[in-house]
mmCIF file with all atom_site columns, C-alpha atoms in Angstrom:
data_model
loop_
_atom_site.group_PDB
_atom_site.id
_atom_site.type_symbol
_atom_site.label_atom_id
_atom_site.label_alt_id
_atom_site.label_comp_id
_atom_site.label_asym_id
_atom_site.label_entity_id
_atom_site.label_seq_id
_atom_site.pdbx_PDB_ins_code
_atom_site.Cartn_x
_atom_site.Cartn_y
_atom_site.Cartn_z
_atom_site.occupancy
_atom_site.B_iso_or_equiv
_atom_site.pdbx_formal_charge
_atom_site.auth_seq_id
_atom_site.auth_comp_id
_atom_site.auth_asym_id
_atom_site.auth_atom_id
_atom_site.pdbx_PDB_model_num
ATOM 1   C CA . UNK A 1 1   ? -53.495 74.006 16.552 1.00 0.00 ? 981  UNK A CA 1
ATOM 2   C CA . UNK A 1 2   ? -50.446 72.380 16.514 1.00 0.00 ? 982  UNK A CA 1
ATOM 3   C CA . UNK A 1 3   ? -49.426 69.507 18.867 1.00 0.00 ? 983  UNK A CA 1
ATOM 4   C CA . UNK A 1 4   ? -47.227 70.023 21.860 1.00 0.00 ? 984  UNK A CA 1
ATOM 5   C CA . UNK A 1 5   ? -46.690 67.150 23.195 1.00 0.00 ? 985  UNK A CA 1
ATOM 6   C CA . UNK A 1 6   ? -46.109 63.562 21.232 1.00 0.00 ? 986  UNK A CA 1
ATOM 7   C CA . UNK A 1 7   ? -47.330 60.696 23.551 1.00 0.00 ? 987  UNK A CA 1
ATOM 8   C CA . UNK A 1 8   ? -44.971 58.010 22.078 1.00 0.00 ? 988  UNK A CA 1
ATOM 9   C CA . UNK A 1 9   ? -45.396 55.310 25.586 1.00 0.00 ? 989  UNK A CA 1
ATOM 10  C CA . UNK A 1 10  ? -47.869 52.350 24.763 1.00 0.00 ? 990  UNK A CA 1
ATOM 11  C CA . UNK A 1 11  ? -51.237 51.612 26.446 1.00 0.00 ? 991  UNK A CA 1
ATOM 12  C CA . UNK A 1 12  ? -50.878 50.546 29.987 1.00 0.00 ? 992  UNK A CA 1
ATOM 13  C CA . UNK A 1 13  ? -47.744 52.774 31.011 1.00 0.00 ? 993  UNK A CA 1
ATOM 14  C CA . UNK A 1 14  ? -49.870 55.696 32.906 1.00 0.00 ? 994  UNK A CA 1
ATOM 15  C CA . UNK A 1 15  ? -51.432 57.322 29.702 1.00 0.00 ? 995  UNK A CA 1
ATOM 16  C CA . UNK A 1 16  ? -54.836 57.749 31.098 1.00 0.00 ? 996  UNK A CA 1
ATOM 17  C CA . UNK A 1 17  ? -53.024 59.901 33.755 1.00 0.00 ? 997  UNK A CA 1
ATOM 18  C CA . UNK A 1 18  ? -50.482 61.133 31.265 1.00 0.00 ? 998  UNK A CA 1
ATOM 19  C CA . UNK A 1 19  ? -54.237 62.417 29.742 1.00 0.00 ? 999  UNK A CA 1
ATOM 20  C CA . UNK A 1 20  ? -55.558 64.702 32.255 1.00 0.00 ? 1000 UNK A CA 1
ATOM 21  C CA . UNK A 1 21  ? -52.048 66.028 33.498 1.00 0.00 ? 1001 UNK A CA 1
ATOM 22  C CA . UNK A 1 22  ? -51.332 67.354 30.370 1.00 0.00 ? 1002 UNK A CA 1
ATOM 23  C CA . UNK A 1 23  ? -54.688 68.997 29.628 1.00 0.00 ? 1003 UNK A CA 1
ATOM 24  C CA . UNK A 1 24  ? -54.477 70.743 32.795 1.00 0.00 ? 1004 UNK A CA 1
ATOM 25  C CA . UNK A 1 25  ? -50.477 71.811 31.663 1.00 0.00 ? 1005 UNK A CA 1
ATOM 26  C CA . UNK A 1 26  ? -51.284 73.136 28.263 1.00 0.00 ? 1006 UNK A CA 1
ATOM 27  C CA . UNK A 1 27  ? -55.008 73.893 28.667 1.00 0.00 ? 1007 UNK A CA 1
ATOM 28  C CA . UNK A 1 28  ? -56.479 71.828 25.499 1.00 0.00 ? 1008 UNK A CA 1
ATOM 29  C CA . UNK A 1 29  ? -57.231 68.708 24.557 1.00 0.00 ? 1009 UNK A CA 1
ATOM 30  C CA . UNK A 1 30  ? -55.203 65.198 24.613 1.00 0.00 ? 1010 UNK A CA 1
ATOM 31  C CA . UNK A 1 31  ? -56.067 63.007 22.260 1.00 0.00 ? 1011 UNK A CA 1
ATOM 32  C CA . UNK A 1 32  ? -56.172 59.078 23.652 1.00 0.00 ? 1012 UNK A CA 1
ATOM 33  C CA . UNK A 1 33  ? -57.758 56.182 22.835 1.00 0.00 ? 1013 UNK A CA 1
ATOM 34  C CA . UNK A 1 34  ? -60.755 56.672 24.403 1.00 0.00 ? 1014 UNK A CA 1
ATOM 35  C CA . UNK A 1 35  ? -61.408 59.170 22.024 1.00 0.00 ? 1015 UNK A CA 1
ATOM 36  C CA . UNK A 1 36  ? -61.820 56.959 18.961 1.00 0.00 ? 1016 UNK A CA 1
ATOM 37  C CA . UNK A 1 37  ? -64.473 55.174 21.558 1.00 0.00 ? 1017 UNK A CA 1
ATOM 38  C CA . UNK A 1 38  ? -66.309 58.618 21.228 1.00 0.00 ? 1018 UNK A CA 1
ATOM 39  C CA . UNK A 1 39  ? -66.045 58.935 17.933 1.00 0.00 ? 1019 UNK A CA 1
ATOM 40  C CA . UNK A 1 40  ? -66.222 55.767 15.696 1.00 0.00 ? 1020 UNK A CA 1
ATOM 41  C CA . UNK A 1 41  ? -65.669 57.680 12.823 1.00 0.00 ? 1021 UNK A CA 1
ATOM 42  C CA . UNK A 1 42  ? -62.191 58.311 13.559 1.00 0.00 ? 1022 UNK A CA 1
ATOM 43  C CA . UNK A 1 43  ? -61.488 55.063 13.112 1.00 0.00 ? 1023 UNK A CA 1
ATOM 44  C CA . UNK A 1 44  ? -61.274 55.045 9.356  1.00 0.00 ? 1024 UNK A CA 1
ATOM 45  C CA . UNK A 1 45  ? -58.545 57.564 9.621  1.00 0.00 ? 1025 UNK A CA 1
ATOM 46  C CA . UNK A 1 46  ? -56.437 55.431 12.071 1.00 0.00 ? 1026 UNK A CA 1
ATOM 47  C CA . UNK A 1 47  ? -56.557 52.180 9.392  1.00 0.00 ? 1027 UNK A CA 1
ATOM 48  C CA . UNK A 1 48  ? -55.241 54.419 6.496  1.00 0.00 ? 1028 UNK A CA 1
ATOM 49  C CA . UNK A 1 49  ? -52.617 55.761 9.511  1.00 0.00 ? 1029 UNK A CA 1
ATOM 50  C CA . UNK A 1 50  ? -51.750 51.964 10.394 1.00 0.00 ? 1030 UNK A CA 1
ATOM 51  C CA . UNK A 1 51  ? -50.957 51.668 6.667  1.00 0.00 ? 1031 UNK A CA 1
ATOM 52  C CA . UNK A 1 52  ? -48.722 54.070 6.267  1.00 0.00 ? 1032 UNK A CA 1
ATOM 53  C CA . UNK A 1 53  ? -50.853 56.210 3.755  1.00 0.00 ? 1033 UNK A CA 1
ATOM 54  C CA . UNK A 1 54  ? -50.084 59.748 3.712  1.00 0.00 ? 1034 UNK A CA 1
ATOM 55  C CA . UNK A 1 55  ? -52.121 61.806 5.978  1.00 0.00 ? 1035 UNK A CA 1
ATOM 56  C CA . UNK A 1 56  ? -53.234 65.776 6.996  1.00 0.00 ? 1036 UNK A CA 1
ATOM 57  C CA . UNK A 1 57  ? -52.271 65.193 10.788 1.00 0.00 ? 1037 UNK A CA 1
ATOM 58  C CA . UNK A 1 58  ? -52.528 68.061 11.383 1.00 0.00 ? 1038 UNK A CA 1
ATOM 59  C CA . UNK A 1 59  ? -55.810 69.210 10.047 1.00 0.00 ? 1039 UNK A CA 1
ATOM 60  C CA . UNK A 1 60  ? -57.312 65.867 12.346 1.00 0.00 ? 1040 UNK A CA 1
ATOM 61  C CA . UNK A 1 61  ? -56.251 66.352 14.984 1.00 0.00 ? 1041 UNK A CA 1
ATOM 62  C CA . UNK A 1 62  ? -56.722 70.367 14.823 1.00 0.00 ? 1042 UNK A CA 1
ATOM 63  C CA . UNK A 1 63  ? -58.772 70.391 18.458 1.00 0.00 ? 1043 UNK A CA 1
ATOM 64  C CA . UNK A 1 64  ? -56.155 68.661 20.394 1.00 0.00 ? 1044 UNK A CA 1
ATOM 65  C CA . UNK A 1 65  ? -52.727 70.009 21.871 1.00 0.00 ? 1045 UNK A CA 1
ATOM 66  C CA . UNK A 1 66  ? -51.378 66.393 22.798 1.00 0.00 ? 1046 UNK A CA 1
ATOM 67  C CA . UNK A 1 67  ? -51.917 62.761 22.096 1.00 0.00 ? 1047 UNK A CA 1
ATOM 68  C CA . UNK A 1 68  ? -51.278 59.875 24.513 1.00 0.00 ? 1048 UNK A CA 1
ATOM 69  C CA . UNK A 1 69  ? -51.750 56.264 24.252 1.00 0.00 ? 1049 UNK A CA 1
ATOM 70  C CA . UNK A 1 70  ? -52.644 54.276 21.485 1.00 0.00 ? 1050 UNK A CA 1
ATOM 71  C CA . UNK A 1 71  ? -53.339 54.668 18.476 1.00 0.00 ? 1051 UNK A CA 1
ATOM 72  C CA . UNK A 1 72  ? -51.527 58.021 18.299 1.00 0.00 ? 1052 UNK A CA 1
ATOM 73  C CA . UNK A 1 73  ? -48.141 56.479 19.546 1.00 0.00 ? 1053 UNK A CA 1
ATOM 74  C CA . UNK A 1 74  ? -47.712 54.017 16.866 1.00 0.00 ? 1054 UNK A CA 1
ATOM 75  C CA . UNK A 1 75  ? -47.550 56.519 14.558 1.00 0.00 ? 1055 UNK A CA 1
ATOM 76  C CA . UNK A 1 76  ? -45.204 58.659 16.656 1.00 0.00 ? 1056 UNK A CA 1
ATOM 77  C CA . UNK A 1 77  ? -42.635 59.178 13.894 1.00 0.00 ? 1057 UNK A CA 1
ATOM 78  C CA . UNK A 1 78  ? -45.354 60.793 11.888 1.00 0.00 ? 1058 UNK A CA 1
ATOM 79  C CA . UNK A 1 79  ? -46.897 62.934 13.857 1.00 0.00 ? 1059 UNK A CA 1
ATOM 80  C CA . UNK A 1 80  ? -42.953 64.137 15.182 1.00 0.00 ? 1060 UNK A CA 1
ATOM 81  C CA . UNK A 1 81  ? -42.615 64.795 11.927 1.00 0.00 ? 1061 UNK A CA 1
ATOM 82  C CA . UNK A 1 82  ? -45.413 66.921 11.069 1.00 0.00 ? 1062 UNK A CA 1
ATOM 83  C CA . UNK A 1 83  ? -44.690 68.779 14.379 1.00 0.00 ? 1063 UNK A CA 1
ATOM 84  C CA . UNK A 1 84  ? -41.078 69.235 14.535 1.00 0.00 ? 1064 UNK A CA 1
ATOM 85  C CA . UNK A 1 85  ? -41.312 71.660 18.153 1.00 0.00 ? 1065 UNK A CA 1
ATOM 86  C CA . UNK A 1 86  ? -43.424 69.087 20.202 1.00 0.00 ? 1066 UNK A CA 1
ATOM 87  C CA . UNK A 1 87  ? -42.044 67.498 23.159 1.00 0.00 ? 1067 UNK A CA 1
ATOM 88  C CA . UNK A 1 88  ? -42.023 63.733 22.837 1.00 0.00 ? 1068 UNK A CA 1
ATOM 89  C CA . UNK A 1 89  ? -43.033 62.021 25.910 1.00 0.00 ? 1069 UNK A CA 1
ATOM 90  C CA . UNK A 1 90  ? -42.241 58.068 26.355 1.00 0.00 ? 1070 UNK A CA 1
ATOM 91  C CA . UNK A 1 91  ? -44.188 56.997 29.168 1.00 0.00 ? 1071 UNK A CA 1
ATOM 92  C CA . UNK A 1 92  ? -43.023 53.437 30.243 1.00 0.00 ? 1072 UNK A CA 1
ATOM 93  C CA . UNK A 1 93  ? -43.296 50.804 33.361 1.00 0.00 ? 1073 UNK A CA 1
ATOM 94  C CA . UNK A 1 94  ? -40.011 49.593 35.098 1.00 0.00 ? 1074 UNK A CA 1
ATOM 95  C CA . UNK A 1 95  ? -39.760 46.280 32.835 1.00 0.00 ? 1075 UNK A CA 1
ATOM 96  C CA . UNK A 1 96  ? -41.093 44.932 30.172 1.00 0.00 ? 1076 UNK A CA 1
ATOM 97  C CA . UNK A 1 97  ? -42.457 42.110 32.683 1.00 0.00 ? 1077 UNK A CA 1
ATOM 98  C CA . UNK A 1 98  ? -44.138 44.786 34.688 1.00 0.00 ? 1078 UNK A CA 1
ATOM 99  C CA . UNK A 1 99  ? -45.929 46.148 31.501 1.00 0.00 ? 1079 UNK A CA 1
ATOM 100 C CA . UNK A 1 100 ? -47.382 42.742 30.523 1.00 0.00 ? 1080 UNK A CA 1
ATOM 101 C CA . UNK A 1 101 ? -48.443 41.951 33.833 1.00 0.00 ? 1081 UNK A CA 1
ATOM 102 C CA . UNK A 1 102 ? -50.495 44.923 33.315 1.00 0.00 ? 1082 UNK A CA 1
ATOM 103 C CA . UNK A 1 103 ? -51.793 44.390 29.721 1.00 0.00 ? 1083 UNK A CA 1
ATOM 104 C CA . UNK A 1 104 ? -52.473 40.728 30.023 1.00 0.00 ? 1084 UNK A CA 1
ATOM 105 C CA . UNK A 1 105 ? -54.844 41.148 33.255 1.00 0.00 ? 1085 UNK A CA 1
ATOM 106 C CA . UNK A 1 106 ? -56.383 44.712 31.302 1.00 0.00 ? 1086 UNK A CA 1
ATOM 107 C CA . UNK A 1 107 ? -56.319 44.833 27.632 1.00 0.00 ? 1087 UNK A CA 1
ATOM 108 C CA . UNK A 1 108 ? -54.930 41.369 25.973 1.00 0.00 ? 1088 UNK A CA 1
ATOM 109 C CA . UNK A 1 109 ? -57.807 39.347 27.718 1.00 0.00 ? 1089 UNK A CA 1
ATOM 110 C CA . UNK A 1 110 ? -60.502 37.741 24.890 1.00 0.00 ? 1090 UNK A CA 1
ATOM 111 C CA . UNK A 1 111 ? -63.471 39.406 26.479 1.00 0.00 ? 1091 UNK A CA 1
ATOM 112 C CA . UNK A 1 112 ? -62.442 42.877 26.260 1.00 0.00 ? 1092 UNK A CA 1
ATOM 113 C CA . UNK A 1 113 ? -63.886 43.938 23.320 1.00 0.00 ? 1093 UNK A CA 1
ATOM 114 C CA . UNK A 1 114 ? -66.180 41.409 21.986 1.00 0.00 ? 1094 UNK A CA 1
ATOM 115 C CA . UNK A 1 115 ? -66.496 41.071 18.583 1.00 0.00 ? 1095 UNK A CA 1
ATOM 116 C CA . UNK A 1 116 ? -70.075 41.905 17.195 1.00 0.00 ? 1096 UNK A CA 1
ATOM 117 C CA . UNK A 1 117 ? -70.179 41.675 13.498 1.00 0.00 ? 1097 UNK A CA 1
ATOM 118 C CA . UNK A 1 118 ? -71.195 44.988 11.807 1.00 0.00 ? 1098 UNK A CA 1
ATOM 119 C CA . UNK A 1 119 ? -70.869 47.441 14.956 1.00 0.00 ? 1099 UNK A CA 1
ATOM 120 C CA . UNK A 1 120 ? -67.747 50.253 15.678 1.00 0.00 ? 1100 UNK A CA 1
ATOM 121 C CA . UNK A 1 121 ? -66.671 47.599 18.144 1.00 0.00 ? 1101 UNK A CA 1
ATOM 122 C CA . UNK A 1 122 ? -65.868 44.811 15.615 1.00 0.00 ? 1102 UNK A CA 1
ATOM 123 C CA . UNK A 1 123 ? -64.193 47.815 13.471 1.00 0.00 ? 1103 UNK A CA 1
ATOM 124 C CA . UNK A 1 124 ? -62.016 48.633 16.672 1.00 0.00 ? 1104 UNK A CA 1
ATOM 125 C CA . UNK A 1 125 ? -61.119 45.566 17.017 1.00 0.00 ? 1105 UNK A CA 1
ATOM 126 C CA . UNK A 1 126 ? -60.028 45.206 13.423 1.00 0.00 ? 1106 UNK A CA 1
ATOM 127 C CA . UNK A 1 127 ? -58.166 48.370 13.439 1.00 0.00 ? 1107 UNK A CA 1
ATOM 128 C CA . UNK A 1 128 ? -56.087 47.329 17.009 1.00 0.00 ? 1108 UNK A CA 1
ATOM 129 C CA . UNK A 1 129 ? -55.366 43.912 15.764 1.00 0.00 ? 1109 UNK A CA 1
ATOM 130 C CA . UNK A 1 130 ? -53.501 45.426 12.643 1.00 0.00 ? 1110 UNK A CA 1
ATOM 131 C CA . UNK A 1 131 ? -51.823 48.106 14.723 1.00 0.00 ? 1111 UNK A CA 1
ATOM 132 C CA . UNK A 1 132 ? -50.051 45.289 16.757 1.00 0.00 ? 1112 UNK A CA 1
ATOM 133 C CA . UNK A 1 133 ? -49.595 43.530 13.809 1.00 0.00 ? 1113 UNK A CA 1
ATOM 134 C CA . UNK A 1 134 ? -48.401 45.779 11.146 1.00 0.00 ? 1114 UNK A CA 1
ATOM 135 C CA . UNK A 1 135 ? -47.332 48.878 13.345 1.00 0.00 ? 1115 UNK A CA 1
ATOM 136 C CA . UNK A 1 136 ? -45.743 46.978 16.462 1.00 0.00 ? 1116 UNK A CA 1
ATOM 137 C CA . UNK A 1 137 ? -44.969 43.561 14.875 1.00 0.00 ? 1117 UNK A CA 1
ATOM 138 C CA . UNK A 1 138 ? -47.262 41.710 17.238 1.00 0.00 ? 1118 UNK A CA 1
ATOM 139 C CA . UNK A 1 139 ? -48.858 39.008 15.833 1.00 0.00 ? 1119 UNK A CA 1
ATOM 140 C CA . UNK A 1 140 ? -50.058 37.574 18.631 1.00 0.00 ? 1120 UNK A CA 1
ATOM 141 C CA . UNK A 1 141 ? -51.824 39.578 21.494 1.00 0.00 ? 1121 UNK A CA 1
ATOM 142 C CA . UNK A 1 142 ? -52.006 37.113 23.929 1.00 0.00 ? 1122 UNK A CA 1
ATOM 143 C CA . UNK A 1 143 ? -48.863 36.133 23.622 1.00 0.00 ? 1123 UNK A CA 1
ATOM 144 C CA . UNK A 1 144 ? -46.198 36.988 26.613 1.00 0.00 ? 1124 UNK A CA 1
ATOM 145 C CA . UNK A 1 145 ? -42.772 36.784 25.022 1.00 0.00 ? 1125 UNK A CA 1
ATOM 146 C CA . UNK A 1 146 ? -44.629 38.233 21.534 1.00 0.00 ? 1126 UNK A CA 1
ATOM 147 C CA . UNK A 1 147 ? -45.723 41.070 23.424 1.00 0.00 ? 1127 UNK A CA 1
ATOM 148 C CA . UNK A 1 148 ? -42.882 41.868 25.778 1.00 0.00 ? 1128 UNK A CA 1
ATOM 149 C CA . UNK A 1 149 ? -40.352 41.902 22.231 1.00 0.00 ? 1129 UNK A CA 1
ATOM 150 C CA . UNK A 1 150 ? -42.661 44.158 20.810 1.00 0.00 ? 1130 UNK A CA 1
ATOM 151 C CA . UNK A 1 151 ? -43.033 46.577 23.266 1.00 0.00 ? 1131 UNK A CA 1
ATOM 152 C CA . UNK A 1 152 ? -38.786 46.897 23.917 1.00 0.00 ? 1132 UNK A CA 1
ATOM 153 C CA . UNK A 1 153 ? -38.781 47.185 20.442 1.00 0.00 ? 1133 UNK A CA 1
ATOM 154 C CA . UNK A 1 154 ? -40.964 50.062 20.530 1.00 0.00 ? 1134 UNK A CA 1
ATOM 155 C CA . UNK A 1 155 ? -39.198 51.911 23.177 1.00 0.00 ? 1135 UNK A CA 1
ATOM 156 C CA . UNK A 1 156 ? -35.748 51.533 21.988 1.00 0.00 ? 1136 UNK A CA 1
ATOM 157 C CA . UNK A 1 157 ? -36.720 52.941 18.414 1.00 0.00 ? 1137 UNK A CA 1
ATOM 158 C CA . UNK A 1 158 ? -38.390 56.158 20.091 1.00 0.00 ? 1138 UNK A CA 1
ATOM 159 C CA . UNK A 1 159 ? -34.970 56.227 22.290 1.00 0.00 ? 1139 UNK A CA 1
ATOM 160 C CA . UNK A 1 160 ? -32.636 55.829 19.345 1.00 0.00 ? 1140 UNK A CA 1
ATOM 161 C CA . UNK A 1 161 ? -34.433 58.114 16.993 1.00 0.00 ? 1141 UNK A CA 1
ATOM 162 C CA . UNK A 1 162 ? -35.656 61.228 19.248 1.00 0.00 ? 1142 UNK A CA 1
ATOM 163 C CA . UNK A 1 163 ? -33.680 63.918 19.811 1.00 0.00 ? 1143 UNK A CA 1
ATOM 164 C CA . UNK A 1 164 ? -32.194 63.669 23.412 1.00 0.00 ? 1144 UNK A CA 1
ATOM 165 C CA . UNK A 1 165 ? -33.471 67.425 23.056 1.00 0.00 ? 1145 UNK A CA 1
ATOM 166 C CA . UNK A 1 166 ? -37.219 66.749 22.731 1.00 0.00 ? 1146 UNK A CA 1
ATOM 167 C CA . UNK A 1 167 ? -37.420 63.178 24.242 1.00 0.00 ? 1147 UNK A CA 1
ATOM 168 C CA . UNK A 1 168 ? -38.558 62.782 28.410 1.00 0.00 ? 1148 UNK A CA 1
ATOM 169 C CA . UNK A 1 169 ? -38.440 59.297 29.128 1.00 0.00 ? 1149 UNK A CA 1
ATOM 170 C CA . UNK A 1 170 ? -40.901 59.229 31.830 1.00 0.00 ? 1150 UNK A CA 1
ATOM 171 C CA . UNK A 1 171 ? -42.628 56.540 34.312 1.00 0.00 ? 1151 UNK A CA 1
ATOM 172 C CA . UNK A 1 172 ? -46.155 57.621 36.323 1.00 0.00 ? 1152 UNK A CA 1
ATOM 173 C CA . UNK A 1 173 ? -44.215 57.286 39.960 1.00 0.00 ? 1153 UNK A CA 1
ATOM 174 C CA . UNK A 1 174 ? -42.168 60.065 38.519 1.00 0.00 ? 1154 UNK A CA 1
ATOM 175 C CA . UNK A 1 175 ? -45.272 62.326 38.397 1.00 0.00 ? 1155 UNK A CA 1
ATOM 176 C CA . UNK A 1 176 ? -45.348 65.919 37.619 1.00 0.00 ? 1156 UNK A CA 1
ATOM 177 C CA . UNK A 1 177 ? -42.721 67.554 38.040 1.00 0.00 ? 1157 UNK A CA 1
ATOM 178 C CA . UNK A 1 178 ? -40.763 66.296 34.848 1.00 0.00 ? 1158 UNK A CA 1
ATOM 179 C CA . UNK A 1 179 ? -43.352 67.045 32.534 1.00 0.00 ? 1159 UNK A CA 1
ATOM 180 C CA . UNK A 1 180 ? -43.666 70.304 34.102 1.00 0.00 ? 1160 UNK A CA 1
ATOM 181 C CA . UNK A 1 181 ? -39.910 70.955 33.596 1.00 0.00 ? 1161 UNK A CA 1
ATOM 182 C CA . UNK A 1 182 ? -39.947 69.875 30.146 1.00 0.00 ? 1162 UNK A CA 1
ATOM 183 C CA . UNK A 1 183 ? -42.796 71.859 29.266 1.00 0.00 ? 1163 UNK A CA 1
ATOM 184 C CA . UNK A 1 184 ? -41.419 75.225 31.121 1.00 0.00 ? 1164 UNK A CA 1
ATOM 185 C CA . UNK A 1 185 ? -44.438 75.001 33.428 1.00 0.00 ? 1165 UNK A CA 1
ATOM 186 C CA . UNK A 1 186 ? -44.884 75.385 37.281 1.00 0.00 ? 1166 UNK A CA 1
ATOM 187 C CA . UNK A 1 187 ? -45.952 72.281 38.870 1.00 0.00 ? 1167 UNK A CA 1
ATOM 188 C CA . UNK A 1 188 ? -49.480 71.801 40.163 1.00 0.00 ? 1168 UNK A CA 1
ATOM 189 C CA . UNK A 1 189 ? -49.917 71.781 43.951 1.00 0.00 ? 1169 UNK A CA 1
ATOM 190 C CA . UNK A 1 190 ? -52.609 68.756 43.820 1.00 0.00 ? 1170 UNK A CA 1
ATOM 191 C CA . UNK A 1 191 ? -51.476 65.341 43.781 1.00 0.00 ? 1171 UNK A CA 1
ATOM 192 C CA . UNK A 1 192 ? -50.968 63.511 40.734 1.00 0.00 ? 1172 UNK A CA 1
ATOM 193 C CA . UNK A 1 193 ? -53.554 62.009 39.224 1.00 0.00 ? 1173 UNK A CA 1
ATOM 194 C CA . UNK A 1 194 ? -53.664 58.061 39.048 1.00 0.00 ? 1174 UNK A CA 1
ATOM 195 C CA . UNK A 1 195 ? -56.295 57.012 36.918 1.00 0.00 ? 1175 UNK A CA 1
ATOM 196 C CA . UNK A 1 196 ? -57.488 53.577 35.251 1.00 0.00 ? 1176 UNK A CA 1
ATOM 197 C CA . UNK A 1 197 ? -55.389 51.335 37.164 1.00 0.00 ? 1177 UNK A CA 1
ATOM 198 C CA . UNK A 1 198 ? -56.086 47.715 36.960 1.00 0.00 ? 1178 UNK A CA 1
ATOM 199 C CA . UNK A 1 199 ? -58.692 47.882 39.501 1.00 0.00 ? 1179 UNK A CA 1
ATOM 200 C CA . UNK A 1 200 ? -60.406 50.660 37.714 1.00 0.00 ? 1180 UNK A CA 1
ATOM 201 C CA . UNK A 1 201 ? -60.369 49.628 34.394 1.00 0.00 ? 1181 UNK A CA 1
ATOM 202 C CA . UNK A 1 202 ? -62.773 49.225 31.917 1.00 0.00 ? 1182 UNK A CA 1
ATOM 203 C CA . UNK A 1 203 ? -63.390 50.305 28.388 1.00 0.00 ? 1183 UNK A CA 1
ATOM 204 C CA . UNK A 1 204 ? -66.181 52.472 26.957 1.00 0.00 ? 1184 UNK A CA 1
ATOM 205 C CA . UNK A 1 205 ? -68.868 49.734 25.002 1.00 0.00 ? 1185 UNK A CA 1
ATOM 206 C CA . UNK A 1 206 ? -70.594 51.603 22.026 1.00 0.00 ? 1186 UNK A CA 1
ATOM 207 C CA . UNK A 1 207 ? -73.994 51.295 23.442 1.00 0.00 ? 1187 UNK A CA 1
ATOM 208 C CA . UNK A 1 208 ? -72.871 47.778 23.205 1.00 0.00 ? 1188 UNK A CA 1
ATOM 209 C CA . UNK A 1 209 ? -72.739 45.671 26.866 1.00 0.00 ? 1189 UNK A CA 1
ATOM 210 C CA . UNK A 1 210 ? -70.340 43.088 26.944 1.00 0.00 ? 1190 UNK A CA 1
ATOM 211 C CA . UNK A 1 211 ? -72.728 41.005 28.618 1.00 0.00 ? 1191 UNK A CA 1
ATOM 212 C CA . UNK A 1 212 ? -75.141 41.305 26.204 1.00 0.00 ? 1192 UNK A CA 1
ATOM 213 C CA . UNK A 1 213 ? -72.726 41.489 22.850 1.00 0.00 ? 1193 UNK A CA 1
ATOM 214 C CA . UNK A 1 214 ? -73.905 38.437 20.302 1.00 0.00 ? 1194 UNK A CA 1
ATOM 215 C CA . UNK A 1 215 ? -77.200 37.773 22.207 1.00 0.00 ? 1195 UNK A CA 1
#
């Protein structure tokens, strides 16, 4: 299958949400990050990505409909590329400010994923570090100002070079009902789903407990 929606909004702007709204839109499967935690072996794919080696996008991600969240939106102007009809959506938090708030309590903290030599969690780590670095210019992860520049300067290169046509910049308060229009779908009666906020979060561990990573 083709993709139908590009997830181009960075980790921590509602993706996890962005997640199950659209697989209950289009009926298939979103690709997010959590999905290289299920499958480790994915991760080879996303380091030739990061490099910019040329890649069947397609044919990987053949079981999903959408991707969200990272690492798929680093590579947004590939995979818009390779799927020319799909609906880019650029999830983002009011400021930049607001974002890192988010990030540095969440996913730019030291103990997140520890680093055990020789497991898919020292290779994830690897692989995220060089997505910051070579796909977001980040070099520094725990860095406020760093972080902040690189994630305006993500969002203003999906703004200036998506279509107005295929681009919904979207935030989660916004909730359904813009996706729903772009996608020429009625909108859900439930509520909308908010998912892995700061209180809930946590990341998937390999088999490997953070309490007990390194002994």
């Amino acid at each position: 299958m083709t993709l139908r929606v590009i997830g181009a909004g960075l980790a921590r702007t509602g993706t996890m949400s962005l997640k199950i709204v659209l697989e209950q839109l289009l009926g298939c499967r979103c690709y997010h990050m959590f999905e290289v935690f299920a499958n480790p072996d994915h991760i080879p794919f996303w380091n030739d990505a990061i490099r910019g080696d040329p890649l069947s996008w397609n044919m990987f991600l053949k079981a999903y409909g959408a991707t969200v969240d990272l690492p798929a939106a680093a590579c947004w102007r590939e995979l818009a590329a390779a799927n020319p009809d799909a609906l880019v959506i650029l999830s983002v938090r009011d400021s930049p400010e607001q974002w890192w708030d988010s990030v540095s309590d969440t996913l730019s903290t030291p103990a997140v994923i520890p680093a055990v030599p020789g497991t898919p969690l020292a290779a994830l780590a690897a692989m995220v570090a060089d997505l910051w670095w070579m796909r977001l210019g980040a070099d520094d992860v725990f860095d406020a100002e760093t972080m902040m520049a690189a994630y305006q300067r993500h969002n203003d290169a999906v703004r200036a070079q998506v279509s107005p046509a295929r681009l919904l910049e979207w935030r989660p308060a916004d909730g359904w009902a813009p996706i729903a229009a772009a996608l020429g779908l009625p909108v859900p009666a439930e509520l909308f789903p908010c998912v892995n906020t700061r209180a809930q979060f946590r990341l998937p561990d390999f088999g490997v407990r953070p309490e007990t990573a390194g002994g």
